[in-house]
Short mmCIF file of C-alpha atoms in Angstrom, two decimals:
data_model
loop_
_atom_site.label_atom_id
_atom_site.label_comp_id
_atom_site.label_asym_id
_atom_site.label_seq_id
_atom_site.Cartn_x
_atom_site.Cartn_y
_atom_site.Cartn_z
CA UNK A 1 -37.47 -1.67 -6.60
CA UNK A 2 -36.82 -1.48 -10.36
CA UNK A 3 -36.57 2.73 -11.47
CA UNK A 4 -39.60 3.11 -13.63
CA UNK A 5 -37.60 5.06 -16.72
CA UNK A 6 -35.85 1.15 -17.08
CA UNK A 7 -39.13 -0.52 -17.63
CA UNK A 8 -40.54 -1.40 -20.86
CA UNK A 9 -43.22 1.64 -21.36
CA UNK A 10 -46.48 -0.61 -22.41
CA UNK A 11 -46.24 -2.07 -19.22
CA UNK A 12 -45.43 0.53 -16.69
CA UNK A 13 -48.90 1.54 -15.92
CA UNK A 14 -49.50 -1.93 -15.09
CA UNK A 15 -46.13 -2.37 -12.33
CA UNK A 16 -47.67 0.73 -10.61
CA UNK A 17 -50.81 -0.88 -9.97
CA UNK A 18 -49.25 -3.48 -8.92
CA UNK A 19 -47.22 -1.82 -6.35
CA UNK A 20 -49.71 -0.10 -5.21
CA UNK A 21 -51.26 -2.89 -2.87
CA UNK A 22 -49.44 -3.35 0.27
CA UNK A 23 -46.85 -6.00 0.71
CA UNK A 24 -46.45 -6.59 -3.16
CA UNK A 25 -43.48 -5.83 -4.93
CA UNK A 26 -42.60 -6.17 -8.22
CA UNK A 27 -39.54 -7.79 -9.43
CA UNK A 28 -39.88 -8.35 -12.99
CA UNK A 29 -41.35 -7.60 -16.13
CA UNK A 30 -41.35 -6.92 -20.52
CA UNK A 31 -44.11 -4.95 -22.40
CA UNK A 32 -43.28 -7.56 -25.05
CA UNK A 33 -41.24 -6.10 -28.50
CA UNK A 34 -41.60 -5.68 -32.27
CA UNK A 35 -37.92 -7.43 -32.67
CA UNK A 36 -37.32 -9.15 -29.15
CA UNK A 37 -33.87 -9.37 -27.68
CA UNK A 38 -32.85 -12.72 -26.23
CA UNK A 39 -34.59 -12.46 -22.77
CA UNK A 40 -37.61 -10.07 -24.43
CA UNK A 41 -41.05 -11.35 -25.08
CA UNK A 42 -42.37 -10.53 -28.47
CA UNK A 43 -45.27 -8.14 -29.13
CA UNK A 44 -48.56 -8.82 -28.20
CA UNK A 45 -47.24 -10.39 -24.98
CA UNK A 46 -46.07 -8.97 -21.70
CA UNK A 47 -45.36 -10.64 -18.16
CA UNK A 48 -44.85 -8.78 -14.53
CA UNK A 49 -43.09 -11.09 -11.60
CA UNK A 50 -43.80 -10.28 -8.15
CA UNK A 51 -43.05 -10.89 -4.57
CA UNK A 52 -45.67 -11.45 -1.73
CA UNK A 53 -44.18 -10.48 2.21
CA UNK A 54 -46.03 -13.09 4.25
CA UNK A 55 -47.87 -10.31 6.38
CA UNK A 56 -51.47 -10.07 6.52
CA UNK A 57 -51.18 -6.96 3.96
CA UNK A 58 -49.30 -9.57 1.57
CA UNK A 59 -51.97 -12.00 1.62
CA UNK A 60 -54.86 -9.79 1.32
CA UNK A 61 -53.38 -8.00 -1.42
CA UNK A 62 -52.28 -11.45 -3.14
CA UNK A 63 -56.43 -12.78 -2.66
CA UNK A 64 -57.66 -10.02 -3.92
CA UNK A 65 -55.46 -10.02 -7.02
CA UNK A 66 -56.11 -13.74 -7.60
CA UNK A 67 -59.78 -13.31 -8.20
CA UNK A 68 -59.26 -10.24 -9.55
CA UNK A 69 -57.02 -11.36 -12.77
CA UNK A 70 -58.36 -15.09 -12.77
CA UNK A 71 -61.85 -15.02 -12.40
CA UNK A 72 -63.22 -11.71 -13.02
CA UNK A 73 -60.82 -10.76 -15.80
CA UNK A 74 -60.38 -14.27 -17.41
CA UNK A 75 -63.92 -14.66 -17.42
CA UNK A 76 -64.63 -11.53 -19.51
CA UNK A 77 -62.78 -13.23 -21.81
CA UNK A 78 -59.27 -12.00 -21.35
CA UNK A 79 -55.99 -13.63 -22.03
CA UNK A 80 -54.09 -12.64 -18.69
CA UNK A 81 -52.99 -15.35 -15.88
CA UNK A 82 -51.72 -14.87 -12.54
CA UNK A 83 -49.80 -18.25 -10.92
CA UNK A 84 -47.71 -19.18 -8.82
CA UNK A 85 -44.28 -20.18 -9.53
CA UNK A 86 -40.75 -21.35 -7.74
CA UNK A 87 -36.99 -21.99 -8.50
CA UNK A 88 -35.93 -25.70 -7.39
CA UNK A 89 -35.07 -25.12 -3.77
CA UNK A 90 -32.27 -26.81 -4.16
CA UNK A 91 -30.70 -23.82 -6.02
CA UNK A 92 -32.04 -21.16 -3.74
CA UNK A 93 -33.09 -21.53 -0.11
CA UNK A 94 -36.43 -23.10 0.53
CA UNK A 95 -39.01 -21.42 1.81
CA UNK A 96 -37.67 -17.69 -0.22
CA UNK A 97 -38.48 -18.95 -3.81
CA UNK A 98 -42.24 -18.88 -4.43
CA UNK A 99 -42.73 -15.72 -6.14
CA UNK A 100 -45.81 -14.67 -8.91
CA UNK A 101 -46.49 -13.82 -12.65
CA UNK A 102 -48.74 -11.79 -14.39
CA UNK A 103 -48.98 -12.77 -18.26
CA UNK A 104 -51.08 -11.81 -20.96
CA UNK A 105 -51.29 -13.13 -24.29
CA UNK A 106 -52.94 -12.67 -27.79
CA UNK A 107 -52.11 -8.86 -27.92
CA UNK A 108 -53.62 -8.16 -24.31
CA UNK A 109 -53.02 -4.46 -23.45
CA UNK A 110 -51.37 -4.02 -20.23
CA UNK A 111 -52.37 -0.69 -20.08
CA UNK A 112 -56.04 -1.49 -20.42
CA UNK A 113 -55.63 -4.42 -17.01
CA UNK A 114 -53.83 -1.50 -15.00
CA UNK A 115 -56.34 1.21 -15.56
CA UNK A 116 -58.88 -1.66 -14.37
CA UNK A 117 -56.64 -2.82 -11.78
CA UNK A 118 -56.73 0.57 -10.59
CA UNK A 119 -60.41 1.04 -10.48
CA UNK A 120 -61.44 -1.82 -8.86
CA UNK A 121 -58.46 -1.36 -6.23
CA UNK A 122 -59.89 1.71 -4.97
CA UNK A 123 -63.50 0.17 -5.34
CA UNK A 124 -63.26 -2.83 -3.87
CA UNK A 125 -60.34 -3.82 -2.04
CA UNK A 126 -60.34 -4.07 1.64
CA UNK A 127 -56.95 -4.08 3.59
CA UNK A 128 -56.36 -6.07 7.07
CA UNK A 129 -57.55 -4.16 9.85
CA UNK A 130 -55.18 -2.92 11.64
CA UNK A 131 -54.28 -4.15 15.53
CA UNK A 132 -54.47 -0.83 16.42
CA UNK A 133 -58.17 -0.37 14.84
CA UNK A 134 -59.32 -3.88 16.10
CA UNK A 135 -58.96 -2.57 20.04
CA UNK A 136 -60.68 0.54 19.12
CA UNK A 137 -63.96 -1.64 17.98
CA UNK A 138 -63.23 -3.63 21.20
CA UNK A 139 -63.22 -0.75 22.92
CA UNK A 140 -66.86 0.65 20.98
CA UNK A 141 -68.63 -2.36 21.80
CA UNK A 142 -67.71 -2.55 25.54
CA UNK A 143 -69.11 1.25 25.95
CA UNK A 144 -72.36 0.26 23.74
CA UNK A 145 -72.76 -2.64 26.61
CA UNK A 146 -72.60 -0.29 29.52
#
């Protein structure tokens, strides 16, 4: 994982958030600049790459964040997108390259998604029951019986 002092600091909020669902990880990102670098996105622009583990956690995380950012937050209006995107496998080995953006245009604040992001997280999101918890409803509903 990428030390938080070397990310841009409009968009650090935003990585956190991001991180914090399981089996996401961040891999990339610019808070977009006033005089961009070669590589830099200008202001009023920002991006976040990510990386899904193919674990339950992963895909929950990744559905959640999908209708999150493309339906809910797009249709407020917003100028974010989350996709999909991969290298040619030819260049990398198939089956590792699919990874994920985050972008927002037309001076979106990244701050502003994270702090939503956030909210709704801890509202709404509902994590994979675990193996361990699924026995222990088993185990509830065989006792109820008797």
């Amino acid at each position: 994982m990428i030390d938080e002092q070397e990310l841009d600091v409009s968009i650090r909020h935003l990585v956190r958030a991001l991180n914090a669902f399981p089996g996401i990880r961040t891999r990339g990102s610019c808070g977009g600049h006033d005089n961009p670098n070669p590589g830099q996105w200008p202001a009023g622009t920002w991006y976040v790459t990510f990386e899904v583990d193919r674990t339950d956690p992963g895909w929950f995380s990744l559905e959640f964040l999908a209708w999150l950012i493309n339906n809910d937050y797009g249709a407020a209006g917003h100028h974010v997108t989350l996709y999909p995107t991969a290298a040619p496998p030819y260049l990398n080995q198939p089956g590792q390259c699919l990874h994920f953006a985050l972008e927002g245009y037309d001076g979106e604040n990244a701050g502003e998604l994270a702090a939503w992001i956030d909210e709704l997280h801890a509202k709404y999101f509902i994590p994979p029951k675990s193996v361990k918890h699924a026995r222990a409803s088993t185990r509830q509903r065989s006792k109820r019986r008797n």
